[in-house]
Coordinates of C-alpha atoms and ligand atoms in Angstrom, one line a residue:
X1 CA 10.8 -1.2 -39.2
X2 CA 11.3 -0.6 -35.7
X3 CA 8.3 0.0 -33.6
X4 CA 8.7 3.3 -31.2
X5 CA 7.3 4.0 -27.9
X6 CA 5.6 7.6 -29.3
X7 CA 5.6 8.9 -25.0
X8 CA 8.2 11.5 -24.9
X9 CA 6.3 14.7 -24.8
X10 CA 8.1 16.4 -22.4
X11 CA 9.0 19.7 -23.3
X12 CA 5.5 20.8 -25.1
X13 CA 4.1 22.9 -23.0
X14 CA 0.4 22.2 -24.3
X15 CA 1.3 18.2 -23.8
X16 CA -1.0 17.8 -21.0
X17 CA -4.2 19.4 -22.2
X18 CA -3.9 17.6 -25.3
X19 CA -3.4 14.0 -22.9
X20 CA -6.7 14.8 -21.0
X21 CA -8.7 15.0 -24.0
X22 CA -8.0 11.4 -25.4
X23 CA -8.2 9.8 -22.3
X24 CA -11.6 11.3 -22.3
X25 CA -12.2 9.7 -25.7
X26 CA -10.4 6.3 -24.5
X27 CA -10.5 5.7 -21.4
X28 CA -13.7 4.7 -18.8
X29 CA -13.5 7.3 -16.1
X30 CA -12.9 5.4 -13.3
X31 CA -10.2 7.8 -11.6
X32 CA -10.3 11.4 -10.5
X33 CA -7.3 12.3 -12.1
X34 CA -4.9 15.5 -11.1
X35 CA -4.6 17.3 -14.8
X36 CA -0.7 16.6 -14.7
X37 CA 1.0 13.8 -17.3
X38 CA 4.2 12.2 -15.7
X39 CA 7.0 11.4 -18.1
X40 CA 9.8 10.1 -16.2
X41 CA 11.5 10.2 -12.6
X42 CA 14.1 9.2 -10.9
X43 CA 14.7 8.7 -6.9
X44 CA 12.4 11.7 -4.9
X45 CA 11.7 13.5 -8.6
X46 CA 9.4 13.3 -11.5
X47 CA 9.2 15.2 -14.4
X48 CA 5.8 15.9 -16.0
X49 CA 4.9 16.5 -19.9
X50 CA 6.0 19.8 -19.8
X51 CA 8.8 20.1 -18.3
X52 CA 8.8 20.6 -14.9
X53 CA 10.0 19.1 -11.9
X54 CA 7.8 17.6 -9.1
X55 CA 8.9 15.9 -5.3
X56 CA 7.5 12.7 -5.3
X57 CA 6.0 12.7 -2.0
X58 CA 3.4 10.0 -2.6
X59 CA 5.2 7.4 -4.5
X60 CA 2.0 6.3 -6.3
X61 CA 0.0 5.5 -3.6
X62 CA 2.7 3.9 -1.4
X63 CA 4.5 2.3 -4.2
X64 CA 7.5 3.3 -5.4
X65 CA 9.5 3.3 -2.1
X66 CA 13.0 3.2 -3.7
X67 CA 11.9 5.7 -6.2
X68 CA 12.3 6.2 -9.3
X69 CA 14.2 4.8 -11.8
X70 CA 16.9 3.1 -8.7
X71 CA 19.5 1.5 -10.4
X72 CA 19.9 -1.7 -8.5
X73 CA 15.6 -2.3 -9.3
X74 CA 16.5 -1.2 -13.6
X75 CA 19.6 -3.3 -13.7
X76 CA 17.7 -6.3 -12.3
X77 CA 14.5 -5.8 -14.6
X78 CA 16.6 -5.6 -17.6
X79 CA 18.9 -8.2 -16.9
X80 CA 15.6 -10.7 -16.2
X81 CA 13.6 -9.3 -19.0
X82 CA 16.8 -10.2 -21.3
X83 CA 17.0 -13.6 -20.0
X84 CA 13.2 -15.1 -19.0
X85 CA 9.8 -13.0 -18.9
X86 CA 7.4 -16.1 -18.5
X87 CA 6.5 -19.6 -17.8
X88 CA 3.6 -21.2 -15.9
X89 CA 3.6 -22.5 -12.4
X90 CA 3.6 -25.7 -13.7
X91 CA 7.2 -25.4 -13.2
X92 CA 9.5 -23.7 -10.8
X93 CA 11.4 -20.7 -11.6
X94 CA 14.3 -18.7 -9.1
X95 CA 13.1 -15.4 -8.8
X96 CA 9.5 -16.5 -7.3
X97 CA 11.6 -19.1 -4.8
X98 CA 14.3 -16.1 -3.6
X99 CA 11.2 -13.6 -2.8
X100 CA 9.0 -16.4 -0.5
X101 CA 12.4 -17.0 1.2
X102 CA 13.4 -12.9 1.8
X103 CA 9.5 -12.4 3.1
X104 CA 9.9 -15.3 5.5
X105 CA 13.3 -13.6 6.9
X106 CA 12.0 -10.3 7.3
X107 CA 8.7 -11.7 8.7
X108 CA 11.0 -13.3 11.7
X109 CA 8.4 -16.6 9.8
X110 CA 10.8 -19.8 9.5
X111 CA 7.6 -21.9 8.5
X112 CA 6.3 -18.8 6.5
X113 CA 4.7 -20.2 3.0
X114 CA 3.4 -17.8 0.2
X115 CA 1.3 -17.6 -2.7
X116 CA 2.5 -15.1 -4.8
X117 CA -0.5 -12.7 -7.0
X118 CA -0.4 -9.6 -9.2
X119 CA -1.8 -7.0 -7.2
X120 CA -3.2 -5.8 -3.6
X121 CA -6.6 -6.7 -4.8
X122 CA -5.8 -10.6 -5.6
X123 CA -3.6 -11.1 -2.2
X124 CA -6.8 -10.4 -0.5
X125 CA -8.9 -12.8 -2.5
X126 CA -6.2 -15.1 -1.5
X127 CA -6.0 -14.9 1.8
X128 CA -9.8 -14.8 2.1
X129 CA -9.8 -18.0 0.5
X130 CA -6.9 -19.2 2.3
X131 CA -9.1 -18.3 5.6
X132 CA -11.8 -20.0 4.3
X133 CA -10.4 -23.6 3.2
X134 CA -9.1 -22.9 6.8
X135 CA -12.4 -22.8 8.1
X136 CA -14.0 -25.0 6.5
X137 CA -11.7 -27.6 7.1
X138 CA -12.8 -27.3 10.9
X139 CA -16.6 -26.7 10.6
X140 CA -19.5 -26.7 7.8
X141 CA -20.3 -22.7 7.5
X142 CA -17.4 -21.4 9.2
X143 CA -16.8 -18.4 6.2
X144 CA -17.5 -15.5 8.0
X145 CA -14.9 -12.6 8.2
X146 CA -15.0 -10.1 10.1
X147 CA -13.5 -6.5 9.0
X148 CA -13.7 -3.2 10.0
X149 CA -15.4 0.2 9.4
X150 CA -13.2 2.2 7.2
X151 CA -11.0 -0.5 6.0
X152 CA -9.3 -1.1 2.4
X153 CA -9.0 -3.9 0.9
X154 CA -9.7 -3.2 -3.0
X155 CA -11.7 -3.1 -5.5
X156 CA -12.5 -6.8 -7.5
X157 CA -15.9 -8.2 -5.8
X158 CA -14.6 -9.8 -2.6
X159 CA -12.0 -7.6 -1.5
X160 CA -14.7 -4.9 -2.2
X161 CA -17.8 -6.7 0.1
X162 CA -14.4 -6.6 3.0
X163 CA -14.2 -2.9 2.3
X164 CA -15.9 -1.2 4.9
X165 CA -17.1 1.4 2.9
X166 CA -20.9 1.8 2.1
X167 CA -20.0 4.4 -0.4
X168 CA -17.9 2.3 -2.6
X169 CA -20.4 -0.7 -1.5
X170 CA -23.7 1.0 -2.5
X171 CA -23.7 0.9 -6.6
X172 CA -22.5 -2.8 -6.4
X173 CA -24.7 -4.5 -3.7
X174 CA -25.4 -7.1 -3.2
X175 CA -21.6 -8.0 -2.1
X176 CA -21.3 -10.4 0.7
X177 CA -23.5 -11.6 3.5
X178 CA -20.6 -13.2 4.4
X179 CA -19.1 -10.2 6.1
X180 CA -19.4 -8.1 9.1
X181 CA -18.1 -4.8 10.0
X182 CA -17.3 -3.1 13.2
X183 CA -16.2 0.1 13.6
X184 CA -12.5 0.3 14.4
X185 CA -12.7 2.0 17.4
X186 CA -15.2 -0.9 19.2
X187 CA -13.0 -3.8 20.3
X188 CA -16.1 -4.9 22.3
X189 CA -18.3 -4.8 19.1
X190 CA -15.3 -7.0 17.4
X191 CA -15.3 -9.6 20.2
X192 CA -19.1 -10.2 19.7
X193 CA -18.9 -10.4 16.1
X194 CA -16.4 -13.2 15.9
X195 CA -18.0 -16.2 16.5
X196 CA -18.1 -19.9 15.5
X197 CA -19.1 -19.6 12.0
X198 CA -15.8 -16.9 11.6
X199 CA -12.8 -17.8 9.7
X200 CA -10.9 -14.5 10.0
X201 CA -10.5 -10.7 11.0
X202 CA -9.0 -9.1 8.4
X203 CA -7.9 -5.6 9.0
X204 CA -5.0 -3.5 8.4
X205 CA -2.6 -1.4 11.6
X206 CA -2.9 1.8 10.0
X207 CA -6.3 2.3 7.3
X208 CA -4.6 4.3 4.3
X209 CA -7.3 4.9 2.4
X210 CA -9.7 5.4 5.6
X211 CA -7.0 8.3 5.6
X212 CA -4.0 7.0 7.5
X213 CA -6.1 5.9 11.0
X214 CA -3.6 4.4 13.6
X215 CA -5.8 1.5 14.7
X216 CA -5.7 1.1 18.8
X217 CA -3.6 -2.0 20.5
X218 CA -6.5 -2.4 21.9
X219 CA -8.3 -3.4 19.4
X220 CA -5.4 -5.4 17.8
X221 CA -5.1 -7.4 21.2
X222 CA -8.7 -8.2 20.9
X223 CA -8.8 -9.4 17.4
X224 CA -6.2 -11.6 18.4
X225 CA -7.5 -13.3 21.0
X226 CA -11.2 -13.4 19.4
X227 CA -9.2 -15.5 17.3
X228 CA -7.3 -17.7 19.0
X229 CA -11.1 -18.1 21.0
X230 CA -13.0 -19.5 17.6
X231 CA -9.9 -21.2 15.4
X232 CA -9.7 -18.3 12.7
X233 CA -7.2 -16.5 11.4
X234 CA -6.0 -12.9 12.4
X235 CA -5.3 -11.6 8.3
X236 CA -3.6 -8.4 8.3
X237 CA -3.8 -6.2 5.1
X238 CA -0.1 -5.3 4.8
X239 CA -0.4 -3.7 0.8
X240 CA -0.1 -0.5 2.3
X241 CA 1.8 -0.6 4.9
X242 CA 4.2 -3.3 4.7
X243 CA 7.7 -3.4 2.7
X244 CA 9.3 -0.7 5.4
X245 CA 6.8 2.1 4.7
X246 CA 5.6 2.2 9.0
X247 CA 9.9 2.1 9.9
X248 CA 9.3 -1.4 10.5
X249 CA 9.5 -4.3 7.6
X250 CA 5.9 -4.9 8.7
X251 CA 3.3 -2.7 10.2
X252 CA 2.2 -5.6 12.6
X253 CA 6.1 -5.4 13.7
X254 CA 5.3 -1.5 15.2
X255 CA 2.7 -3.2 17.8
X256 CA 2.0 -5.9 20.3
X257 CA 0.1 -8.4 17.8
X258 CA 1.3 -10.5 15.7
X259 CA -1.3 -12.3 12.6
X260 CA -1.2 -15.6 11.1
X261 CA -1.3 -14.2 7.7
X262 CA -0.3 -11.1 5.7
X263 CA -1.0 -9.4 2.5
X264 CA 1.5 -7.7 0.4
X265 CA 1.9 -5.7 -2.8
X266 CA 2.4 -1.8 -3.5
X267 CA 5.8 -1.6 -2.8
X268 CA 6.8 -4.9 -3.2
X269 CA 7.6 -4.6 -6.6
X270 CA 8.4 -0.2 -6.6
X271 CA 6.1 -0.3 -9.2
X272 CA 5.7 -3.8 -11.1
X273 CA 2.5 -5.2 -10.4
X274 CA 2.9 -8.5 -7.9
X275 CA 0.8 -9.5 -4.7
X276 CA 1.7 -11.9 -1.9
X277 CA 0.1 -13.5 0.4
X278 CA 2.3 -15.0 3.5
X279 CA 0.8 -17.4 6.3
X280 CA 2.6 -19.0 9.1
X281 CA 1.4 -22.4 11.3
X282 CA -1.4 -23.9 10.8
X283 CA -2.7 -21.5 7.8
X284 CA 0.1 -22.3 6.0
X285 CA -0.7 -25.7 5.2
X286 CA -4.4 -25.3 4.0
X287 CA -4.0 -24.7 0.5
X288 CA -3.2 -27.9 -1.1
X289 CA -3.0 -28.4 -5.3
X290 CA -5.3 -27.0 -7.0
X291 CA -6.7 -24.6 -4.7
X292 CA -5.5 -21.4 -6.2
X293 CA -3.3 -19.9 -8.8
X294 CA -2.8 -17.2 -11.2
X295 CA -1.4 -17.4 -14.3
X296 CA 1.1 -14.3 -14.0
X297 CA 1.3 -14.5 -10.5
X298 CA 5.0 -14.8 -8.8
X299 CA 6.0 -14.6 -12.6
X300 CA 10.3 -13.9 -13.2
X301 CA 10.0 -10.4 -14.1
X302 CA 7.8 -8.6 -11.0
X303 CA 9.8 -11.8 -8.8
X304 CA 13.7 -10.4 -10.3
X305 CA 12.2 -6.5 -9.1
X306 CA 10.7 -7.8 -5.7
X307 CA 13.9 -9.9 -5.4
X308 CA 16.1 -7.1 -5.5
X309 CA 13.3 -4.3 -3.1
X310 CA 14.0 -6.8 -0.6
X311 CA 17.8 -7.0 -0.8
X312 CA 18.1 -2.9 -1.4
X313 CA 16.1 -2.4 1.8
X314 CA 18.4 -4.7 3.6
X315 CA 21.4 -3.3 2.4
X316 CA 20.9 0.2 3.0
X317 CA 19.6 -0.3 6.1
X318 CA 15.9 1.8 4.7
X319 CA 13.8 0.2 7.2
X320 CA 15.5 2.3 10.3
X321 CA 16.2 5.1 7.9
X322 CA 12.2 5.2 7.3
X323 CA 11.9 5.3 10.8
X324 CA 14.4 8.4 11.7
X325 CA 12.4 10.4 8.1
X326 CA 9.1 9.5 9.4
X327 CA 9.9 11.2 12.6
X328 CA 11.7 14.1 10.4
X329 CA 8.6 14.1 8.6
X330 CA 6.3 14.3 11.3
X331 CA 7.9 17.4 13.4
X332 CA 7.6 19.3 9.7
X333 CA 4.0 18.4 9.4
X334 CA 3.6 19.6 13.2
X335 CA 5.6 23.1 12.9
X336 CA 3.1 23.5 9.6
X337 CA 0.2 23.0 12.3
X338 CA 1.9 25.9 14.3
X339 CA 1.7 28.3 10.9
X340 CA -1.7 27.5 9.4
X341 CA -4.8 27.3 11.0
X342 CA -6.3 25.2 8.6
X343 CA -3.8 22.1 9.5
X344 CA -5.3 20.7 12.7
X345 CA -2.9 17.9 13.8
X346 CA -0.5 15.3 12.4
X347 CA -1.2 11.4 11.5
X348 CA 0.4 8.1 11.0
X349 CA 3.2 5.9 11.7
X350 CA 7.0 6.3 10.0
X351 CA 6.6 7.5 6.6
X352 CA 2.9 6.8 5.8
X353 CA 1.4 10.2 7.8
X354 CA -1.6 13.0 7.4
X355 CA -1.9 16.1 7.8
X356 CA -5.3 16.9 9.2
X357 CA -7.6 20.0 8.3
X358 CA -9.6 22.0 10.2
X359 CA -12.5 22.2 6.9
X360 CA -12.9 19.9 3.7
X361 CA -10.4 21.4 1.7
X362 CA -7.8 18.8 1.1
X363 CA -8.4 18.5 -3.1
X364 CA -7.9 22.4 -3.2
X365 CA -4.6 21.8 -0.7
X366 CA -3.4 19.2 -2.9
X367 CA -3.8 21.1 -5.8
X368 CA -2.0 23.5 -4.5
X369 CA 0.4 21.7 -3.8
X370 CA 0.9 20.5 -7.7
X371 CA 1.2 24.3 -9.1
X372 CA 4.4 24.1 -6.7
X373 CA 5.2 20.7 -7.7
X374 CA 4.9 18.4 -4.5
X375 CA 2.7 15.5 -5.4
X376 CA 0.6 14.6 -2.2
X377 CA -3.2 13.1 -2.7
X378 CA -6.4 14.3 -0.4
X379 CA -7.2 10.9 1.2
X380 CA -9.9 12.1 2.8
X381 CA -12.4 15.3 2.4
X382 CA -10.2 16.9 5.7
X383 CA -6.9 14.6 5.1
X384 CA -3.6 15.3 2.9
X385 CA -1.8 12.0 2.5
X386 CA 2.4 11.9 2.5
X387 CA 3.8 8.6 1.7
X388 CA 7.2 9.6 0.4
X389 CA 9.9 7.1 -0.8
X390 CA 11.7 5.3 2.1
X391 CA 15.2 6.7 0.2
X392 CA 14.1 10.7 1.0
X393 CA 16.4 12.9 2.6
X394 CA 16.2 15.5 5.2
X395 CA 17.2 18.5 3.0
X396 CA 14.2 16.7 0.2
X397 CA 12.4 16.8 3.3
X398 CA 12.9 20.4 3.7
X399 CA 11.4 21.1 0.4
X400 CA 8.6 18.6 0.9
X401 CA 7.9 21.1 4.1
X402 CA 8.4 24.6 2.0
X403 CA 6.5 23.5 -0.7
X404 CA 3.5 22.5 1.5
X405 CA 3.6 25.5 3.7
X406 CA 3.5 27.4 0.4
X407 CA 0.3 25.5 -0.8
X408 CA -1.6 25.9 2.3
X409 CA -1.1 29.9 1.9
X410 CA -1.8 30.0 -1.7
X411 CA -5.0 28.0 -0.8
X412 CA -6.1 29.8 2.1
X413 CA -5.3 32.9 0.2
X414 CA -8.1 31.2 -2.5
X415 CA -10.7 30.9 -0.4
Ligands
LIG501 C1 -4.2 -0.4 -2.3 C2 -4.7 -1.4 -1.3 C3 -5.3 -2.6 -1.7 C4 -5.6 -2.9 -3.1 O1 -4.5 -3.0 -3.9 P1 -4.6 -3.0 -5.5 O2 -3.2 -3.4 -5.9 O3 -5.0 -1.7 -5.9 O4 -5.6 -4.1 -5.9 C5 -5.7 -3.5 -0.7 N1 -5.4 -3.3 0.6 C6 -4.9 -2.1 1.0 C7 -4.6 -1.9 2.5 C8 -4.5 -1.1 0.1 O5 -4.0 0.0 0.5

């Protein structure tokens, strides 16, 4: 008997109710979930369980950035899943070798080393411990890290006590006494809180989760030297906003700094779960055997679809394209400004922007938003995040701007 995937609902128009009731039976409910069941997509578009058509102008979170279903991305995931899913680290496969060697092109890194992980999460356990070998290696008691306010580094117990949330700190405590946290507007806070006993700043260039906060060159600058002044690394959490998503292959690339390591993962993969963590100089020598690993991590299959992210983004020239949409996208989201009073002002660097509100109503915004099918997500109580795919057009662009105007009417008209 052949087993069959039972997932093709689309069509039944009471498909989604009928979802939401057993993942309430099945699932924890870790996630405040939009009442909409996606079935399939392909490039800007998804289709949902009943039929209709959405604009993918979220990608995930940041994730799929070739969109869906991109032929180059199938072809390659078939072709690898056909010839070799697995084996351990123990031995050396091609896809894992071809993806350290593409970051350390686009990373302008010649002596660029990675380890390669299975999510956003584990790259920044990895660098963390890659900071603190580091460390240690130089002084007894040189862990310290210093992060900022606001930041986002995820959610397993480390990169949580980085997080500079309290909120997402408070039912979990105690974390780490390990870490400080600055606000991200106080270089002179940052340059007193790196000291001997620190082994890295870890922050990102634009906080996605904080929802979408440019971070200052200011501050930047200062982390970099407060680093260069103690011996500890400058660790910038790339997950977000890495793999082209700022118009650069890098978000570090957009300013004047540049870190000794970087973590990767969202759209490394458009949508297979792999992490990365890339050092240069000195931090990329101090890991040695044994020091880390993951059983999955930098396996063929994720490897064969980062492999191919890379060389898609190369080939059609995405990263300058995500620069000339971001600013597309940006003079939409400002003449939207001009026609609702509700939409205060415009955030964010190349294709990873905000719109900002005047009041907390971003949930009812993005909701909105879904009843005229535009996927967006309310980062923030007074923030509507757009992260579209780096392949979206102008005219998909225009739609992305209709559809939105439309929602902030129908939502103003709501309240
Ligand atoms: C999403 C995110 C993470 C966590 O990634 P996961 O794959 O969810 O573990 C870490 N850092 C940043 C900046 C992120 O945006």
């Amino acid at each position: 008997m052949t087993i069959q995937a039972t997932d093709d609902v689309a069509g039944d128009a009471s498909a989604t109710g009928g979802l939401m009731a057993r993942a309430a039976a099945t699932l924890l409910p870790t996630y405040a979930r939009q009442p909409v069941a996606f079935v399939a997509g392909e490039g800007c578009w998804l289709t949902d369980a009943e039929g209709r058509r959405h604009l993918d102008a979220l990608c995930g979170l940041a994730v799929t950035s070739l969109g869906h279903a991109h032929p180059d991305v199938t072809a390659a995931i078939s072709s690898q899943a056909a010839r070799l899913l697995h084996t351990s680290n123990l031995t050396y496969t091609v896809p894992q070798i071809e993806v350290a060697e593409r970051l350390a092109t686009t990373l302008g890194w010649p002596d660029a080393r990675t380890f390669l992980a299975n999510s956003g999460a584990e790259a920044v356990e990895g660098a963390l411990k890659l900071a603190r070998r580091h460390g240690l290696a130089q002084a007894d008691g040189k862990v310290g890290v210093v992060a900022l306010s606001g930041g986002f580094h995820g959610r397993t117990l480390a990169a949580l006590a980085v997080t500079g949330s309290p909120a997402k700190h408070a039912p979990f405590e105690p974390l780490g006494a390990w870490v400080t946290h600055v606000g991200p507007d106080d270089p002179a806070a940052l340059e007193v809180a790196v000291g001997a006993d620190t082994c890295a700043v870890l922050l990102e260039v634009v906080q996605g989760e904080a929802g979408v906060v440019p971070i200052s060159e200011e501050l930047l600058r200062v982390a970099r030297r407060a680093c260069d002044r103690v011996g500890a690394l400058l660790v910038i959490d790339e997950v977000q906003t890495g793999i082209g998503r700022l118009g650069a292959w890098y978000g570090w690339q957009t300013t004047a700094v540049e870190p000794d390591v970087v973590t990767l993962a969202k759209a490394l993969g458009n949508g297979l779960p792999i992490g990365a963590v890339v050092a240069r100089g000195a931090a990329a020598t101090a890991f040695g055997p044994g020091d880390h690993g993951s059983t999955f991590g930098g396996g063929p299959l994720p490897c064969a679809a980062a492999r191919t992210v890379l060389d898609v983004i190369a080939r059609d020239g995405l990263v300058a394209h995500a620069q000339r949409m971001g600013a597309a996208l940006r003079a939409r989201l400002e003449d939207l400004t001009r026609r609702h009073p509700v939409a205060s002002g415009v955030r964010g660097r190349g294709l990873l922007q905000a719109l900002e509100l005047d009041a907390p109503v971003a949930a009812p915004v993005t909701s909105a938003a879904l009843a005229r099918g535009l996927v967006v997500n309310a980062v923030a109580p007074a923030a509507v995040r757009l992260s579209p795919p780096l392949i979206i057009t102008e005219p998909e662009l225009d739609q992305l701007h209709d559809r939105l105007d439309a929602a902030l009417a129908d939502s103003a008209g709501a309240r």
